[in-house]
Short mmCIF file of C-alpha atoms in Angstrom, two decimals:
data_model
loop_
_atom_site.label_atom_id
_atom_site.label_comp_id
_atom_site.label_asym_id
_atom_site.label_seq_id
_atom_site.Cartn_x
_atom_site.Cartn_y
_atom_site.Cartn_z
CA MET A 13 56.94 50.14 -86.05
CA THR A 14 59.35 47.57 -87.51
CA THR A 15 59.12 43.91 -86.58
CA ARG A 16 62.40 44.03 -84.64
CA LEU A 17 61.34 47.10 -82.68
CA ARG A 18 57.98 45.49 -81.89
CA ILE A 19 59.68 42.33 -80.56
CA THR A 20 61.96 44.45 -78.36
CA HIS A 21 58.98 46.42 -77.04
CA GLU A 22 57.04 43.20 -76.25
CA GLY A 23 60.08 41.73 -74.51
CA LEU A 24 60.54 44.83 -72.34
CA LEU A 25 56.84 44.81 -71.41
CA ARG A 26 56.92 41.10 -70.52
CA GLY A 27 60.17 41.41 -68.55
CA GLY A 28 59.06 44.56 -66.69
CA THR A 29 55.68 43.18 -65.63
CA ALA A 30 57.25 39.84 -64.61
CA LEU A 31 59.73 41.75 -62.44
CA PHE A 32 56.95 43.58 -60.61
CA ALA A 33 54.94 40.37 -60.21
CA LEU A 34 57.93 38.50 -58.75
CA ALA A 35 58.65 41.39 -56.37
CA VAL A 36 55.53 40.54 -54.30
CA PRO A 37 56.55 36.97 -53.29
CA ALA A 38 60.12 38.25 -52.89
CA VAL A 39 58.93 40.81 -50.31
CA LEU A 40 56.95 38.10 -48.48
CA GLY A 41 59.93 35.75 -48.54
CA GLY A 42 62.21 38.50 -47.25
CA MET A 43 59.79 39.28 -44.44
CA VAL A 44 59.64 35.63 -43.36
CA TRP A 45 63.43 35.31 -43.50
CA GLU A 46 63.99 38.49 -41.47
CA LEU A 47 61.48 37.41 -38.79
CA TYR A 48 63.14 33.97 -38.66
CA ARG A 49 66.63 35.46 -38.41
CA ALA A 50 65.67 38.06 -35.79
CA SER A 51 63.93 35.47 -33.62
CA ALA A 52 66.97 33.15 -33.50
CA MET A 53 67.99 34.20 -29.97
CA ALA A 54 64.54 33.44 -28.52
CA ARG A 55 64.46 30.06 -30.29
CA GLN A 56 67.92 29.15 -29.02
CA THR A 57 67.14 30.32 -25.47
CA PHE A 58 63.66 28.86 -24.97
CA GLY A 59 63.34 26.29 -27.79
CA TRP A 60 59.89 24.82 -28.35
CA HIS A 61 59.03 25.60 -24.72
CA PHE A 62 58.51 29.21 -25.86
CA LEU A 63 55.15 28.11 -27.27
CA VAL A 64 53.89 26.59 -24.00
CA ARG A 65 55.45 28.91 -21.39
CA GLN A 66 53.13 31.33 -19.56
CA ASP A 67 55.87 33.62 -18.21
CA TRP A 68 56.15 37.08 -19.73
CA ASP A 69 58.60 39.08 -17.60
CA PRO A 70 60.75 41.48 -19.65
CA VAL A 71 62.68 42.57 -16.52
CA ALA A 72 63.75 39.01 -15.71
CA GLY A 73 64.20 38.09 -19.37
CA GLU A 74 61.60 35.31 -19.20
CA PHE A 75 59.29 34.99 -22.21
CA GLY A 76 56.56 32.59 -23.29
CA ALA A 77 53.90 32.91 -25.98
CA LEU A 78 51.12 30.75 -24.51
CA PRO A 79 48.97 33.62 -23.04
CA PHE A 80 49.04 35.40 -26.40
CA ILE A 81 48.29 32.24 -28.40
CA PHE A 82 45.39 31.57 -26.02
CA GLY A 83 44.08 35.14 -26.34
CA THR A 84 44.34 35.05 -30.14
CA VAL A 85 42.57 31.70 -30.47
CA VAL A 86 39.76 32.49 -28.00
CA SER A 87 39.03 36.05 -29.24
CA SER A 88 39.06 34.89 -32.88
CA ALA A 89 36.83 31.89 -32.09
CA LEU A 90 34.38 34.18 -30.28
CA ALA A 91 34.35 36.54 -33.25
CA VAL A 92 33.62 33.71 -35.70
CA LEU A 93 30.90 32.24 -33.46
CA ILE A 94 29.15 35.62 -33.39
CA ALA A 95 29.82 36.82 -36.95
CA ALA A 96 29.39 33.60 -38.95
CA PRO A 97 25.61 33.09 -38.39
CA LEU A 98 24.93 36.83 -38.70
CA GLY A 99 26.98 37.07 -41.90
CA VAL A 100 25.39 34.02 -43.54
CA MET A 101 21.86 35.15 -42.61
CA THR A 102 22.63 38.62 -43.98
CA ALA A 103 23.91 37.05 -47.21
CA ILE A 104 20.80 34.87 -47.57
CA TYR A 105 18.55 37.92 -47.21
CA LEU A 106 20.58 40.02 -49.65
CA ALA A 107 20.86 37.29 -52.31
CA GLU A 108 17.52 35.51 -51.98
CA LEU A 109 14.88 37.43 -50.07
CA ALA A 110 15.48 41.18 -50.23
CA PRO A 111 13.38 43.26 -52.66
CA ALA A 112 15.44 44.12 -55.72
CA ARG A 113 15.43 47.86 -54.96
CA TRP A 114 16.90 47.28 -51.51
CA ARG A 115 19.67 44.82 -52.43
CA ARG A 116 22.23 47.29 -53.74
CA PRO A 117 21.99 49.91 -50.95
CA LEU A 118 21.93 47.23 -48.25
CA SER A 119 24.93 45.43 -49.78
CA PHE A 120 26.79 48.74 -50.03
CA THR A 121 26.06 49.52 -46.38
CA VAL A 122 27.31 46.11 -45.22
CA GLU A 123 30.48 46.40 -47.30
CA LEU A 124 31.00 49.93 -45.97
CA LEU A 125 31.74 48.42 -42.55
CA ALA A 126 34.94 46.98 -44.01
CA ALA A 127 36.13 50.48 -44.91
CA VAL A 128 35.94 51.81 -41.35
CA PRO A 129 39.50 52.22 -39.95
CA SER A 130 40.24 49.79 -37.14
CA VAL A 131 41.26 52.61 -34.80
CA VAL A 132 37.71 54.01 -35.11
CA TYR A 133 36.34 50.62 -34.09
CA GLY A 134 38.76 50.69 -31.17
CA LEU A 135 37.71 54.16 -30.01
CA TRP A 136 34.03 53.29 -30.28
CA GLY A 137 34.63 50.01 -28.50
CA MET A 138 36.58 51.60 -25.66
CA TYR A 139 34.34 54.59 -24.92
CA VAL A 140 30.88 53.41 -26.02
CA PHE A 141 30.65 49.63 -26.40
CA ALA A 142 32.71 48.51 -23.37
CA PRO A 143 30.71 50.60 -20.82
CA TRP A 144 27.46 49.37 -22.42
CA LEU A 145 28.72 45.78 -22.34
CA ARG A 146 29.71 46.10 -18.66
CA ARG A 147 26.33 47.49 -17.58
CA TRP A 148 23.88 45.56 -19.73
CA VAL A 149 25.61 42.25 -20.48
CA GLN A 150 28.45 41.45 -18.10
CA ALA A 151 26.76 42.61 -14.89
CA PRO A 152 23.52 40.59 -15.46
CA LEU A 153 25.49 37.54 -16.64
CA GLY A 154 27.78 37.74 -13.61
CA ALA A 155 24.82 38.10 -11.24
CA GLY A 156 22.84 35.23 -12.74
CA LEU A 157 25.47 32.86 -14.10
CA GLY A 158 28.57 33.85 -12.13
CA PHE A 159 28.97 30.25 -10.91
CA ILE A 160 29.98 29.30 -14.48
CA PRO A 161 33.73 29.94 -15.02
CA PHE A 162 33.06 31.77 -18.31
CA PHE A 163 31.07 34.50 -16.51
CA HIS A 164 32.97 34.59 -13.23
CA GLY A 165 34.75 37.66 -11.90
CA PRO A 166 34.30 41.42 -11.90
CA ALA A 167 32.83 43.15 -14.94
CA TYR A 168 35.38 45.58 -16.37
CA GLY A 169 33.77 46.14 -19.77
CA ILE A 170 37.08 45.72 -21.56
CA GLY A 171 38.36 42.16 -21.77
CA MET A 172 38.11 39.01 -23.85
CA LEU A 173 34.35 39.33 -24.48
CA ALA A 174 34.66 42.93 -25.71
CA GLY A 175 37.55 41.91 -27.97
CA GLY A 176 35.50 39.07 -29.45
CA PHE A 177 32.50 41.33 -30.14
CA ILE A 178 34.63 44.04 -31.79
CA LEU A 179 36.36 41.46 -33.97
CA ALA A 180 32.96 40.00 -34.91
CA ILE A 181 31.76 43.40 -36.14
CA MET A 182 34.96 43.82 -38.15
CA ILE A 183 34.81 40.44 -39.91
CA LEU A 184 31.05 40.51 -40.51
CA PRO A 185 31.26 42.34 -43.89
CA THR A 186 33.89 39.87 -45.16
CA ILE A 187 31.73 36.85 -44.34
CA ALA A 188 28.51 38.50 -45.59
CA ALA A 189 29.99 39.73 -48.89
CA ILE A 190 31.67 36.42 -49.81
CA SER A 191 28.64 34.35 -48.76
CA ARG A 192 26.33 36.62 -50.78
CA ASP A 193 28.48 36.17 -53.91
CA VAL A 194 28.61 32.41 -53.35
CA ILE A 195 24.84 32.15 -52.95
CA ALA A 196 24.29 34.33 -56.02
CA ALA A 197 26.52 31.96 -58.02
CA VAL A 198 24.25 28.97 -57.38
CA PRO A 199 22.75 28.07 -60.79
CA ALA A 200 19.12 29.13 -61.23
CA SER A 201 18.34 25.67 -62.63
CA GLN A 202 19.01 24.19 -59.17
CA ARG A 203 16.45 26.49 -57.56
CA GLU A 204 13.91 25.96 -60.36
CA ALA A 205 14.20 22.18 -60.08
CA MET A 206 13.38 22.32 -56.38
CA LEU A 207 10.49 24.72 -56.95
CA ALA A 208 9.15 22.45 -59.70
CA LEU A 209 9.06 19.60 -57.17
CA GLY A 210 6.83 21.71 -54.94
CA GLY A 211 9.51 23.03 -52.57
CA THR A 212 8.99 26.24 -50.65
CA ARG A 213 11.41 29.18 -50.63
CA SER A 214 12.85 28.11 -47.28
CA GLU A 215 13.32 24.54 -48.57
CA VAL A 216 15.12 25.85 -51.66
CA ILE A 217 17.52 27.79 -49.41
CA SER A 218 18.10 25.00 -46.90
CA ARG A 219 18.22 22.02 -49.31
CA VAL A 220 19.71 23.52 -52.47
CA VAL A 221 21.39 26.90 -52.02
CA LEU A 222 23.28 26.33 -48.77
CA PRO A 223 24.48 22.75 -49.57
CA PHE A 224 25.61 23.86 -53.05
CA GLY A 225 27.56 26.85 -51.70
CA ARG A 226 28.80 25.19 -48.51
CA SER A 227 32.50 25.16 -49.49
CA GLY A 228 32.49 28.81 -50.53
CA ILE A 229 30.63 29.94 -47.41
CA ILE A 230 33.09 28.05 -45.22
CA GLY A 231 35.90 29.66 -47.21
CA GLY A 232 34.44 33.11 -46.48
CA ILE A 233 34.20 32.30 -42.78
CA ILE A 234 37.82 31.17 -42.74
CA LEU A 235 38.87 34.38 -44.52
CA GLY A 236 37.05 36.27 -41.77
CA LEU A 237 38.93 34.18 -39.22
CA GLY A 238 42.19 35.14 -40.93
CA ARG A 239 41.37 38.82 -40.49
CA ALA A 240 40.40 38.29 -36.86
CA LEU A 241 43.71 36.53 -36.14
CA GLY A 242 45.78 39.42 -37.44
CA GLU A 243 43.66 42.39 -36.32
CA THR A 244 45.70 44.66 -34.10
CA MET A 245 44.60 48.17 -33.24
CA ALA A 246 40.92 47.73 -32.35
CA VAL A 247 41.46 44.60 -30.29
CA THR A 248 44.46 46.20 -28.53
CA MET A 249 42.21 49.05 -27.35
CA VAL A 250 39.45 46.85 -25.86
CA ILE A 251 40.95 43.53 -24.75
CA GLY A 252 42.78 44.81 -21.67
CA ASN A 253 46.32 43.72 -22.63
CA ALA A 254 47.11 41.40 -19.72
CA PRO A 255 49.40 38.40 -20.43
CA ARG A 256 47.30 35.88 -18.55
CA ILE A 257 45.16 32.81 -19.21
CA SER A 258 41.70 32.84 -17.65
CA ALA A 259 38.52 30.87 -18.29
CA SER A 260 36.44 34.01 -17.61
CA LEU A 261 35.39 35.97 -20.69
CA PHE A 262 35.28 39.09 -18.50
CA SER A 263 39.02 38.99 -17.72
CA PRO A 264 41.53 41.19 -19.55
CA ALA A 265 43.69 39.26 -22.00
CA SER A 266 46.15 39.84 -24.79
CA THR A 267 46.68 38.55 -28.33
CA MET A 268 49.80 37.98 -30.43
CA ALA A 269 49.08 41.11 -32.47
CA SER A 270 48.28 43.29 -29.45
CA VAL A 271 51.43 42.38 -27.50
CA ILE A 272 53.59 43.31 -30.49
CA ALA A 273 51.75 46.63 -30.95
CA ASN A 274 51.92 47.41 -27.24
CA GLU A 275 55.49 46.48 -26.41
CA PHE A 276 57.71 46.94 -29.47
CA ALA A 277 58.63 50.47 -28.34
CA GLU A 278 59.61 49.21 -24.87
CA ALA A 279 61.76 46.31 -26.12
CA THR A 280 65.23 47.51 -25.16
CA THR A 281 67.08 44.18 -24.90
CA ARG A 282 67.97 41.75 -27.69
CA ILE A 283 66.12 38.83 -26.12
CA TYR A 284 62.99 41.00 -25.70
CA VAL A 285 63.05 42.02 -29.38
CA SER A 286 63.77 38.43 -30.41
CA ALA A 287 60.78 37.14 -28.42
CA LEU A 288 58.48 39.67 -30.09
CA MET A 289 59.89 38.67 -33.48
CA GLU A 290 59.15 35.00 -32.78
CA ILE A 291 55.55 35.90 -31.89
CA GLY A 292 55.36 37.87 -35.15
CA LEU A 293 56.71 34.88 -37.10
CA LEU A 294 54.15 32.60 -35.48
CA LEU A 295 51.30 35.02 -36.23
CA LEU A 296 52.39 35.39 -39.86
CA GLY A 297 52.56 31.61 -40.30
CA VAL A 298 49.10 31.03 -38.83
CA SER A 299 47.58 33.86 -40.93
CA LEU A 300 49.13 32.55 -44.16
CA LEU A 301 47.95 29.01 -43.42
CA VAL A 302 44.37 30.13 -42.73
CA ASN A 303 44.23 32.26 -45.89
CA ILE A 304 45.61 29.46 -48.07
CA LEU A 305 43.02 27.05 -46.67
CA ALA A 306 40.20 29.55 -47.31
CA ARG A 307 41.27 30.16 -50.90
CA LEU A 308 41.49 26.44 -51.58
CA LEU A 309 37.91 26.04 -50.35
CA VAL A 310 36.67 28.97 -52.46
CA ARG A 311 38.51 27.59 -55.51
CA ARG A 312 36.91 24.20 -54.92
CA LEU A 313 33.51 25.88 -55.10
CA GLY A 314 34.45 27.42 -58.43
CA VAL A 315 35.44 24.02 -59.82
CA ASN A 316 32.21 22.45 -58.59
CA ALA A 317 30.15 25.28 -60.08
CA GLN A 318 31.73 24.65 -63.49
#
């Protein structure tokens, strides 16, 4: 190959790969622009009040996103509260305490949860988990602690609590896998120094491993939160899909993702479509912000480790 031909070949390779690489942010930018453009009517009609209105009446043309923002925040917070301690404890066992022959199969099993399609989680949640939750969790809690607003009201099975539990199961492998990698990246010299000072295994974990990997573990939890915020199908099938705000965890609710999945086919007016587009724009913005924050935290861990 002559020198000129080689330069042309290198230039084509560089230009072609750059084009494909730039296509990804271009698609994201186009998506944001289209959501912004299509939601213009809702923004002009309701302004900022769209974010704090509780009305959702497609027949009367009245729309507000507050019940869906509330449902998204509460269900995602529940999921993180349940999944974060379980995921971190799982990661500690896999990285620090498990016998070597068990680490790989156990890690593979945990990561396999992430490969289960969300509709399967939804089916299992609707027909198996929700009836179990109603009989063995909601009914006893309502009978014993029904005076507390969180556990007040009839036990349906489906509702905010079921949505939080299903989301927790779905984000558990994300938190566990990232936390395990973070813990494994802690330098052995840090552990050996603590052991040389007479520290026990539990003291090494609590005083060296977890403080050293704190930023990365928090980053993994926030990545799990990002998945919980945007999860659609499974939570749609178990949360009840009611546009209301209630303190009770037993009450049906709805999230930003579930209202879009449920109602896009019924949106026959321009203002209805525009309101759904504005909810989609809001959900995309929150998801991007959470993911950027998580990656910054994980990157900070990498810098500290170096």
